[in-house]
Short mmCIF file of C-alpha atoms in Angstrom, two decimals:
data_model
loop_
_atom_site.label_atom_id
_atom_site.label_comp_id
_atom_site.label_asym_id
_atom_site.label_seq_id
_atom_site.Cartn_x
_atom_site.Cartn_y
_atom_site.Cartn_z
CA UNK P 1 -5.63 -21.51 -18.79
CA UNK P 2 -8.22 -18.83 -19.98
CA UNK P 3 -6.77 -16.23 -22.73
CA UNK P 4 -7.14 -12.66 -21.93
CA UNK P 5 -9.67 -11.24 -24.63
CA UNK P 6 -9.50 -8.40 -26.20
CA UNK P 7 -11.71 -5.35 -25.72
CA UNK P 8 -12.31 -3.04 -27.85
CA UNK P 9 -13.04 0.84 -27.43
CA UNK P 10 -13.85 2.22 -30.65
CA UNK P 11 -11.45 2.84 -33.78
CA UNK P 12 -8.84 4.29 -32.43
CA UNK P 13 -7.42 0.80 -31.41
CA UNK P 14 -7.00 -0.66 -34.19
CA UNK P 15 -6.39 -4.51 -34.50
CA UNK P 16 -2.79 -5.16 -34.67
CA UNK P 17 -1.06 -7.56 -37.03
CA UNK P 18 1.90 -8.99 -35.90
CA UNK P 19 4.67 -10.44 -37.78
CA UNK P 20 7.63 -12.48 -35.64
CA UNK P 21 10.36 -14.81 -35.45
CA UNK P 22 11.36 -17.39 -32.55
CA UNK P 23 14.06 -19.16 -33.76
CA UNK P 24 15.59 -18.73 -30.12
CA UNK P 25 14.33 -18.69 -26.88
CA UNK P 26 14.87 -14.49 -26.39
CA UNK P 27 13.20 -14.36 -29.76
CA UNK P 28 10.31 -16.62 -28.34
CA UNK P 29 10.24 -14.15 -25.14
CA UNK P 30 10.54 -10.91 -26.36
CA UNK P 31 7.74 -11.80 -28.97
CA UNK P 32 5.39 -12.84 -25.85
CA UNK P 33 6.16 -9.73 -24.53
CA UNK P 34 4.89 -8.17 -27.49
CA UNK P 35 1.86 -9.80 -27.50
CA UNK P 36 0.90 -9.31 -24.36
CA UNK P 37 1.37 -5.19 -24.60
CA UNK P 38 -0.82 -5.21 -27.43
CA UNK P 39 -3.18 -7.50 -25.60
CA UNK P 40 -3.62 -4.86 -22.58
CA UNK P 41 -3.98 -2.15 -24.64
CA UNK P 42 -7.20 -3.65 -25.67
CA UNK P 43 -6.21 -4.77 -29.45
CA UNK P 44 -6.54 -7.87 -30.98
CA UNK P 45 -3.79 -9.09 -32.08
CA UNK P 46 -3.15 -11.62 -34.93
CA UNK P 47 0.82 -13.28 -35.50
CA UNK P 48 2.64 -14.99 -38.43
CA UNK P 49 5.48 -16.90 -36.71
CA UNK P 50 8.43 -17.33 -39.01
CA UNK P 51 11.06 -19.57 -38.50
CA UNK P 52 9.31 -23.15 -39.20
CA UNK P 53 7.10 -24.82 -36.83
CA UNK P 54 9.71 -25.28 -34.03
CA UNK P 55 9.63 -21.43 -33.66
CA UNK P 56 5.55 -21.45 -33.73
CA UNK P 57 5.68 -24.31 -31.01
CA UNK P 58 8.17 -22.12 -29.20
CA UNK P 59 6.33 -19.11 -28.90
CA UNK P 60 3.67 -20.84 -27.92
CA UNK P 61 5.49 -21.85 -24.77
CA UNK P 62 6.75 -18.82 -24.41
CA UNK P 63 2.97 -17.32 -24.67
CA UNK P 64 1.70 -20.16 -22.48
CA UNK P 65 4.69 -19.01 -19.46
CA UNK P 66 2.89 -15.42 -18.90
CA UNK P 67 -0.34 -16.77 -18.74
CA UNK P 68 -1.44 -15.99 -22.67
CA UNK P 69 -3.26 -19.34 -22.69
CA UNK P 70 -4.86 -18.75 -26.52
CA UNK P 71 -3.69 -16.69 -28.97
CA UNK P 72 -3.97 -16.65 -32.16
CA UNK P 73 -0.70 -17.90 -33.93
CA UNK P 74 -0.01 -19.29 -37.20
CA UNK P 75 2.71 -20.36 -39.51
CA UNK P 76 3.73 -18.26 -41.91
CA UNK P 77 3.62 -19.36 -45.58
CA UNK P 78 5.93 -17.08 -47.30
CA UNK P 79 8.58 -14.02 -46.77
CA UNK P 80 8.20 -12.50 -43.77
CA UNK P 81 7.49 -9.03 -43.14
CA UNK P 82 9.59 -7.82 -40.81
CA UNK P 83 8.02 -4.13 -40.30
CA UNK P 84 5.27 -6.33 -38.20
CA UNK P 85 7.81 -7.04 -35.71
CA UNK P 86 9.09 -4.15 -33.30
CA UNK P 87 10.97 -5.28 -31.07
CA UNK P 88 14.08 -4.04 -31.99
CA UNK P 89 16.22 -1.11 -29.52
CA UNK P 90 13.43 1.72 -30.57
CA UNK P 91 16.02 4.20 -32.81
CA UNK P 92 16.62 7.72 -32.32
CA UNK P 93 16.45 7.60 -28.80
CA UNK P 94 19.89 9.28 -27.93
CA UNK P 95 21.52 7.33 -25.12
CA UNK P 96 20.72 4.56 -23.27
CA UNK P 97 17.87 4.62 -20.90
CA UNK P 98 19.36 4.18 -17.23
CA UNK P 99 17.33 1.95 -14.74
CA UNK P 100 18.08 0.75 -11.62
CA UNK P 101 16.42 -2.55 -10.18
CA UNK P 102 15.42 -2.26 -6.79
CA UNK P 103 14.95 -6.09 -5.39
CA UNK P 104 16.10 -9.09 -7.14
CA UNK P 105 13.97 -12.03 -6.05
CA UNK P 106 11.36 -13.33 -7.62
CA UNK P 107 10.16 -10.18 -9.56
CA UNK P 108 13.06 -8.64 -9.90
CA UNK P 109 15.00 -11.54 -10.89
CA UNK P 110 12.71 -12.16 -13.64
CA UNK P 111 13.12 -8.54 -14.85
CA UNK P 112 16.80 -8.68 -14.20
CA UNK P 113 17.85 -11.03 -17.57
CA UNK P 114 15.42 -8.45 -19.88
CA UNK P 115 17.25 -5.13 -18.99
CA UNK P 116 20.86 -7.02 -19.45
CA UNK P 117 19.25 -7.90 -22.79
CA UNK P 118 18.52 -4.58 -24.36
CA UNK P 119 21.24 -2.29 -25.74
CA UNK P 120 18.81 0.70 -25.04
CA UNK P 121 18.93 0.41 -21.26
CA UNK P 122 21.94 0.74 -19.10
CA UNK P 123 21.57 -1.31 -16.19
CA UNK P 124 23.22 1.43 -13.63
CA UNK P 125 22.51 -0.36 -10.12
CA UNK P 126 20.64 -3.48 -8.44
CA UNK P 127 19.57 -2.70 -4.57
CA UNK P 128 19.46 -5.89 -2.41
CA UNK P 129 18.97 -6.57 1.16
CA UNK P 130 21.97 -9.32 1.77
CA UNK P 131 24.45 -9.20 -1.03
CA UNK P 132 25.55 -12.88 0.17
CA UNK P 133 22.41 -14.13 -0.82
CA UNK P 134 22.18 -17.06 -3.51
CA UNK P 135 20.28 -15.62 -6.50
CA UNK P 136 19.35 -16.86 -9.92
CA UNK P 137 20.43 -14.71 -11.96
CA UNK P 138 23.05 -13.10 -9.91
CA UNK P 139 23.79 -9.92 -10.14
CA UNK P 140 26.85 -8.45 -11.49
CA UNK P 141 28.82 -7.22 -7.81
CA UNK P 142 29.79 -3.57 -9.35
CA UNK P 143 25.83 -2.78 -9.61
CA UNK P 144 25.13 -4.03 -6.06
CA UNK P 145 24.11 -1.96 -3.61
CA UNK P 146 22.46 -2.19 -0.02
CA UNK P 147 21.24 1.06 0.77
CA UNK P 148 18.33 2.88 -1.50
CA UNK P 149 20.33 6.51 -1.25
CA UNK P 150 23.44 4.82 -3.13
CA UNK P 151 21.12 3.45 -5.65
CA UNK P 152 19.47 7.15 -6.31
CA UNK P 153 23.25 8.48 -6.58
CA UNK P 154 23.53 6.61 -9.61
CA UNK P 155 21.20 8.70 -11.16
CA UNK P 156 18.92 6.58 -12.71
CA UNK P 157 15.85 7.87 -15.10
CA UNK P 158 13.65 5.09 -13.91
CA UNK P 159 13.90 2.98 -10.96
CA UNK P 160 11.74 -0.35 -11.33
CA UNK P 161 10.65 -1.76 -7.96
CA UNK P 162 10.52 -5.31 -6.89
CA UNK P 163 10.97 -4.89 -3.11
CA UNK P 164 8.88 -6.80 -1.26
CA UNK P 165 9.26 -4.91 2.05
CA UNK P 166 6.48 -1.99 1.78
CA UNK P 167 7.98 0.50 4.00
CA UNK P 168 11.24 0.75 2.16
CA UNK P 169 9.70 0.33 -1.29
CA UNK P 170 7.26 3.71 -0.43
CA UNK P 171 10.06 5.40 1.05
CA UNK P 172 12.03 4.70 -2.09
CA UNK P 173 9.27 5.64 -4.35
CA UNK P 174 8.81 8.82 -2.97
CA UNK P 175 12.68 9.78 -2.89
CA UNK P 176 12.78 8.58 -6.73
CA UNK P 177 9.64 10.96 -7.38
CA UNK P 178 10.89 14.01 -5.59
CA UNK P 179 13.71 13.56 -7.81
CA UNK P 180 11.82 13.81 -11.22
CA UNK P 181 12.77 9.75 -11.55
CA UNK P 182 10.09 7.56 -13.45
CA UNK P 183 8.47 4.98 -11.13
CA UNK P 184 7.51 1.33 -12.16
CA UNK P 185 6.45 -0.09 -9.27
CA UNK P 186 4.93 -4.35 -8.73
CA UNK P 187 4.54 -3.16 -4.95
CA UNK P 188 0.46 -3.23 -4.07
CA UNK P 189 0.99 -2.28 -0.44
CA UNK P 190 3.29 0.79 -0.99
CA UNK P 191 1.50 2.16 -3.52
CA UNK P 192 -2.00 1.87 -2.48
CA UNK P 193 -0.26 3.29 1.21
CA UNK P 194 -0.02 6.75 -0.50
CA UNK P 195 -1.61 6.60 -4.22
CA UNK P 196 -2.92 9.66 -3.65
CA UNK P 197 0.14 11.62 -2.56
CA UNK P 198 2.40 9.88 -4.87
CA UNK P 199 0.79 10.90 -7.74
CA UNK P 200 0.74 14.67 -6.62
CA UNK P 201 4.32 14.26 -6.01
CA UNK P 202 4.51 13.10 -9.68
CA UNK P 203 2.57 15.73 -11.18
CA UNK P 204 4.75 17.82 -9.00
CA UNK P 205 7.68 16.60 -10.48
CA UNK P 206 7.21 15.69 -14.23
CA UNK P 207 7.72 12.55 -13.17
CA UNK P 208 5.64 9.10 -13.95
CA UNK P 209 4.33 6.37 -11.56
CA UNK P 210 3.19 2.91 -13.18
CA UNK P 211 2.09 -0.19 -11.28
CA UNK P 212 0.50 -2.60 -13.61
CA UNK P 213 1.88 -5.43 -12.10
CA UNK P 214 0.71 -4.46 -8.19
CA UNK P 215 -2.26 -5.82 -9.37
CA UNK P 216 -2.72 -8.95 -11.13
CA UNK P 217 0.44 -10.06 -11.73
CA UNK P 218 0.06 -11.12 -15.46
CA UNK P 219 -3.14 -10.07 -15.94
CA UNK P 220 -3.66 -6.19 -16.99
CA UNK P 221 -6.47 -5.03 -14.07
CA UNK P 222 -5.71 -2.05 -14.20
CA UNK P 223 -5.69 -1.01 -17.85
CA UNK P 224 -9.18 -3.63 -17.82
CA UNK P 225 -10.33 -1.26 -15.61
CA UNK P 226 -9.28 1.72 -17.48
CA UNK P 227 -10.49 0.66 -21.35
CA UNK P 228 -13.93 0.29 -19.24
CA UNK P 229 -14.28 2.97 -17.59
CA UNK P 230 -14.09 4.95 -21.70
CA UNK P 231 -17.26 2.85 -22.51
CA UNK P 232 -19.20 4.30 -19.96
CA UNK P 233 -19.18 4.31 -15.75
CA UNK P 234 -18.41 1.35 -13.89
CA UNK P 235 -21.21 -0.13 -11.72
CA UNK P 236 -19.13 -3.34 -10.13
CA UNK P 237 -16.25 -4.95 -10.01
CA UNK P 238 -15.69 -8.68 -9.13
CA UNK P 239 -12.35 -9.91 -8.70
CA UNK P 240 -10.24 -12.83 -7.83
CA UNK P 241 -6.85 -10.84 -7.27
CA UNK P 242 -4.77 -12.81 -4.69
CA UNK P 243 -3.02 -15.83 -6.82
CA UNK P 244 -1.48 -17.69 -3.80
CA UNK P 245 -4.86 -17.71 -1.92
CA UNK P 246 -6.29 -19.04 -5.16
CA UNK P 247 -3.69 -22.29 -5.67
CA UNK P 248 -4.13 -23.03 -1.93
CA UNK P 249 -7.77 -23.13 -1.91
CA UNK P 250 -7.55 -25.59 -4.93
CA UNK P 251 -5.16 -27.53 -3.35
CA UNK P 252 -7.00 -27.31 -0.54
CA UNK P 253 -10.06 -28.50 -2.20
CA UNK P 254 -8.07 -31.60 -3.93
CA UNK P 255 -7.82 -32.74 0.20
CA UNK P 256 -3.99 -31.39 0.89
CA UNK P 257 -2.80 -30.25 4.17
CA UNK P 258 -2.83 -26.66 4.48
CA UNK P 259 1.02 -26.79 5.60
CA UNK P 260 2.02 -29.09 2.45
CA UNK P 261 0.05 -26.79 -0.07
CA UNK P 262 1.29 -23.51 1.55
CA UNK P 263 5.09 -25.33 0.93
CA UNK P 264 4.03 -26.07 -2.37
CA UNK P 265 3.22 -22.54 -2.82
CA UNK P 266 6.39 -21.00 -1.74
CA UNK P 267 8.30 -23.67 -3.83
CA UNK P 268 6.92 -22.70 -7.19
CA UNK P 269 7.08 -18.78 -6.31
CA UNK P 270 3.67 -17.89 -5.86
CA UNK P 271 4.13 -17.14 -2.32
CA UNK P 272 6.28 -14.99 -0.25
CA UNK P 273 7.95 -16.54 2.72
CA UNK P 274 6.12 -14.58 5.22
CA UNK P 275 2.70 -14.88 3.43
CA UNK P 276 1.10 -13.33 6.11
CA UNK P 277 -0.39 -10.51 3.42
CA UNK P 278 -1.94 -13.41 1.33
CA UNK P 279 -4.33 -14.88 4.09
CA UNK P 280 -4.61 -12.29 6.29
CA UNK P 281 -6.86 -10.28 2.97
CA UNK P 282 -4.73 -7.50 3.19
CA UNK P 283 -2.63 -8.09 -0.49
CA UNK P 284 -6.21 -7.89 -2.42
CA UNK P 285 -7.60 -5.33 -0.29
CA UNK P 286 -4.76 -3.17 -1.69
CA UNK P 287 -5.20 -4.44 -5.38
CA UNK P 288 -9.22 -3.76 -4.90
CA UNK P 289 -8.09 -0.16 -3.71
CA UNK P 290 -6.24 0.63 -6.11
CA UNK P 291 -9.02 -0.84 -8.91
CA UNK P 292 -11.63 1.07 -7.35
CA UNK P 293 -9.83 4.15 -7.32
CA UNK P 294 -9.29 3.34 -11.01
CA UNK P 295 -13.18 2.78 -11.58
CA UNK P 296 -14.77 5.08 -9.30
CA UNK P 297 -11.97 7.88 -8.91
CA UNK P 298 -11.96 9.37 -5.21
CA UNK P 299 -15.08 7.48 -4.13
CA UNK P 300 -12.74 4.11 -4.33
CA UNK P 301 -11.81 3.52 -0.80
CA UNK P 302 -10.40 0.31 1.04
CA UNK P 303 -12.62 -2.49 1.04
CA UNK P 304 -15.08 -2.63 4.46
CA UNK P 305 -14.75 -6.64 5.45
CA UNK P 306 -12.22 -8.58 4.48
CA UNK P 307 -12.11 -12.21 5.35
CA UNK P 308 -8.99 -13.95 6.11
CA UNK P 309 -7.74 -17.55 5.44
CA UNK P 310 -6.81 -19.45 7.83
CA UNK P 311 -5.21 -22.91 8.73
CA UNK P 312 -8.35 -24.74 9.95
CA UNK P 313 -10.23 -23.60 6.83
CA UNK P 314 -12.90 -26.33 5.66
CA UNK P 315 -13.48 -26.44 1.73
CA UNK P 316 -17.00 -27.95 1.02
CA UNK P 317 -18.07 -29.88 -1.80
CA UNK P 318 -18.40 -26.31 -3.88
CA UNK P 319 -15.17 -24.32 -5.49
CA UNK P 320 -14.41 -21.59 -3.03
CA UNK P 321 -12.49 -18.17 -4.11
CA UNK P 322 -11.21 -15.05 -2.31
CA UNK P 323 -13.61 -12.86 -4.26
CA UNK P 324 -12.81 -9.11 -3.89
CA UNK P 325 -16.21 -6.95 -5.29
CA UNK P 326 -16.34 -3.28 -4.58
CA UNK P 327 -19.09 -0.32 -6.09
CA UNK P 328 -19.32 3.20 -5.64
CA UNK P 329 -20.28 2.45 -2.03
CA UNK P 330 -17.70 0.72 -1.13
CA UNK P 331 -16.14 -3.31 -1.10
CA UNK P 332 -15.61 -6.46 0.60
CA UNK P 333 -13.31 -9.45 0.55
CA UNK P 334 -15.20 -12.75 1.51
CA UNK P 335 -14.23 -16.29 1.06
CA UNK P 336 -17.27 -17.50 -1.50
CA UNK P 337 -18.69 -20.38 -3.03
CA UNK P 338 -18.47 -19.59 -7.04
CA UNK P 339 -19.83 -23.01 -8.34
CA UNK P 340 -22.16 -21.41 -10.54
CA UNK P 341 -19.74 -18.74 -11.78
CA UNK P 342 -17.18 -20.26 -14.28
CA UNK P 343 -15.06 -17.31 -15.06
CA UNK P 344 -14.05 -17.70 -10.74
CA UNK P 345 -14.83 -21.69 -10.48
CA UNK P 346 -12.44 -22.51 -13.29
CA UNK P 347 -9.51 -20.95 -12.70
CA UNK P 348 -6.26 -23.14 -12.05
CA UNK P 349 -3.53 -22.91 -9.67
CA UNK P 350 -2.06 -19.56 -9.49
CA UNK P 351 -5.01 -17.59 -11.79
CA UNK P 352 -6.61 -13.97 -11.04
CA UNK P 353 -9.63 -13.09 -12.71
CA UNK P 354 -11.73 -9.87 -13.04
CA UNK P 355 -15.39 -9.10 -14.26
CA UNK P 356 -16.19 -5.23 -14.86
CA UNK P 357 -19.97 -4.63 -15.09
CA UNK P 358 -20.69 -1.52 -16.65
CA UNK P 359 -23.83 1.48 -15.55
CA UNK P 360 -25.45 -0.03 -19.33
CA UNK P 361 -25.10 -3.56 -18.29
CA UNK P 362 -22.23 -4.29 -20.69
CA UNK P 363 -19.56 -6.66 -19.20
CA UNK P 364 -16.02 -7.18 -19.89
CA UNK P 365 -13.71 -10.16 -18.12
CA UNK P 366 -10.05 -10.82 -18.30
CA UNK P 367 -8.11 -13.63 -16.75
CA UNK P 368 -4.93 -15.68 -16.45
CA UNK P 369 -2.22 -15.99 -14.07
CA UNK P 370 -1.80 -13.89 -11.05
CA UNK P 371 1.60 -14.62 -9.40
CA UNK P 372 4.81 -15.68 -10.51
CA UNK P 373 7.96 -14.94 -11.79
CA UNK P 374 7.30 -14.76 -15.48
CA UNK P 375 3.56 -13.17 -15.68
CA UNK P 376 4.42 -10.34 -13.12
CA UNK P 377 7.95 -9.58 -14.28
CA UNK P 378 6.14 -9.41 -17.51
CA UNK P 379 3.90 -6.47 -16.84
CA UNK P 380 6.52 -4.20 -14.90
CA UNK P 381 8.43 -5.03 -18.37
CA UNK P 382 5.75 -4.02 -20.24
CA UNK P 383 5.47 -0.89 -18.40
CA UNK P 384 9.15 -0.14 -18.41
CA UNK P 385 8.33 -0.55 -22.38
CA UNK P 386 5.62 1.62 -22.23
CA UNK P 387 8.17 4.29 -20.98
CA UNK P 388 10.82 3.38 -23.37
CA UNK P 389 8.79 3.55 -25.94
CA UNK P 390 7.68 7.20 -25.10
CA UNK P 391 11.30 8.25 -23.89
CA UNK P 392 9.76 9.07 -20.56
CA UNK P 393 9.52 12.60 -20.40
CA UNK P 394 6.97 13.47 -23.48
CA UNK P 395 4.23 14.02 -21.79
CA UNK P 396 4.90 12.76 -18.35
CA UNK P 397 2.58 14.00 -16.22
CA UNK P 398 2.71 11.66 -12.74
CA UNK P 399 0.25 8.99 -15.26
CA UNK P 400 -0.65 6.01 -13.21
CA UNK P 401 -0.95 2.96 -15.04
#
């Protein structure tokens, strides 16, 4: 699995040393987490593990689960400095910051644990579709809810949103945002449905809209996109974005069934069980949206031709991807061979990749894995950190990240 690089935009990012333990598995997590914010903000990062080499070999793991495939982690030989390690409840805060969860499947159930975890957050409500359901984690029943307006009455200050039915997640974004609530959002389809208006509404408002994880799952597009575009303008954009498209093409290629690797798929939660979105094009023709809104501001549009995959697809002897490119003028989504291309011809199972190509030539790449519990819950934590960190509010000004 590739490690996402860091890039660098002058010295106001400065690298950032890191000093932590992961004696236990939350250690081990929480310190990934860590990592992987720094990571997306474009630093590099360098970490002394303490805790022996059990704790190095366990964040490693824990690294290796959100698709950090090489960092750069050593042992530490002496007393560790503990000021390198923030990852504490962030003091001075006043209360508690109240979220509510909306969905609590594979996302959500992999943000679920994480706000349980932190004494900072008060975990005020959990909106699900069937409250019968079977879920891992479950749920405590007192925050269930079934309807999105009882979830608002608890008054949240940030609702994070894991649905995976579009309609209701856009309708619930905009009620939150009319409301002055902070948005973090892993839905592609709402958001790119109304990015425009939704971000007036937060302006509007005071309120702030992030969706890292609509795109890329684990891998930060988005802020990619964004560190780029303050070297200079953005000429292209290459993409593999869709990571269930991406294992079933390779298992496709390794001679499976279409049926057996689509089950496959589903099984290890890198696709939903209507996947229609997947093959159809239409989940990375959102994703490219929203990038080339990010790179080319109000020229970005939907992409022109998008491709679809279907059943009776033939692989040939060359690595095929779902490669999403888009310019000023516009973008496509094609099924292409990529045999010479290693950053797209390499990539493993569930991974996303993206190549920037800037007006002076200069080119930046990132990539790592693009669906999945762990990677994608990762960056709407991340972005629910982000918040945190800032006590939404300073500053909030309907950002889009």
């Amino acid at each position: 699995m590739t490690a996402l690089p860091s890039i660098r935009t002058g010295p106001s990012v400065a690298p950032a040393p890191l000093c932590l333990r992961a004696v236990t598995p939350d250690q081990a997590r929480d310190g990934a987490g860590l990592i992987y914010r720094q990571i997306r903000a474009g630093r590099a990062v360098t970490v002394q593990v303490a805790g022996g080499p059990e704790a190095l070999s366990r964040l490693e793991q824990a690294c290796r689960a959100i698709g950090l495939g090489a960092v750069d982690l050593r042992l530490l030989d002496g007393p560790a400095d503990l000021s390198l390690s923030p990852l504490g409840p962030l003091p001075g805060q006043g209360g508690p910051l109240r979220v509510a969860l909306a969905g609590c499947g594979v996302v959500g159930g992999g943000v679920l644990p994480r706000l349980l975890d932190r004494p900072d957050i008060a975990l005020v409500g959990v909106l699900v579709q069937d409250p019968a359901k079977t879920r891992s984690p479950e749920p405590s029943p007192e925050l269930v809810v079934t309807d999105p307006a009882a979830l608002l009455a608890r008054e949240p200050d940030v609702v994070v949103d894991t649905l995976s039915d579009a309609s209701v997640s856009l309708a619930l974004i905009r009620a939150a945002l009319s409301r002055g609530i902070h948005v973090v959002s892993a839905s592609k389809q709402a958001v790119a449905a109304d990015v425009e208006g939704l971000s007036a509404l937060a302006t509007a408002t005071g309120a702030t809209l992030r969706y890292s994880a609509a795109v890329g799952g684990g891998v930060p597009m988005l802020e990619t996109v964004r560190l780029a575009r303050a070297l200079g303008p953005v000429r292209r954009i290459e993409a593999v974005l869709n990571g269930t498209v991406n294992f079933l093409l390779n298992r496709l290629a390794a001679g499976h069934p279409f049926e057996a690797a689509l089950a496959e798929a589903q099984a290890a939660g890198f696709a939903e069980a209507d996947p229609s979105a997947d093959l159809t094009g239409r989940d990375a023709a959102a994703k490219l949206y929203l990038l080339s809104r990010a790179a080319f501001g109000a020229t970005g549009r939907l992409p022109d031709r998008i491709e679809a995959l279907r059943p009776d697809f033939k692989p040939g002897p060359a690595p095929v991807r779902q490669l999403a490119v888009a310019d000023c003028a516009g973008g496509q989504i094609t099924l292409a061979p990529v045999a010479a291309d290693p950053l797209f011809a390499e990539l493993a199972d569930a991974g996303n990749a993206i190549r920037i190509t800037l007006a002076d030539g200069r080119v930046l790449s990132r990539s790592g894995l693009g669906a999945g519990r762990a990677p994608t819950a990762e960056s709407v934590w991340a972005d629910l950190t982000d918040l945190l960190t800032s006590r939404v509010g300073t500053g909030a000004d309907g950002a889009e990240l």
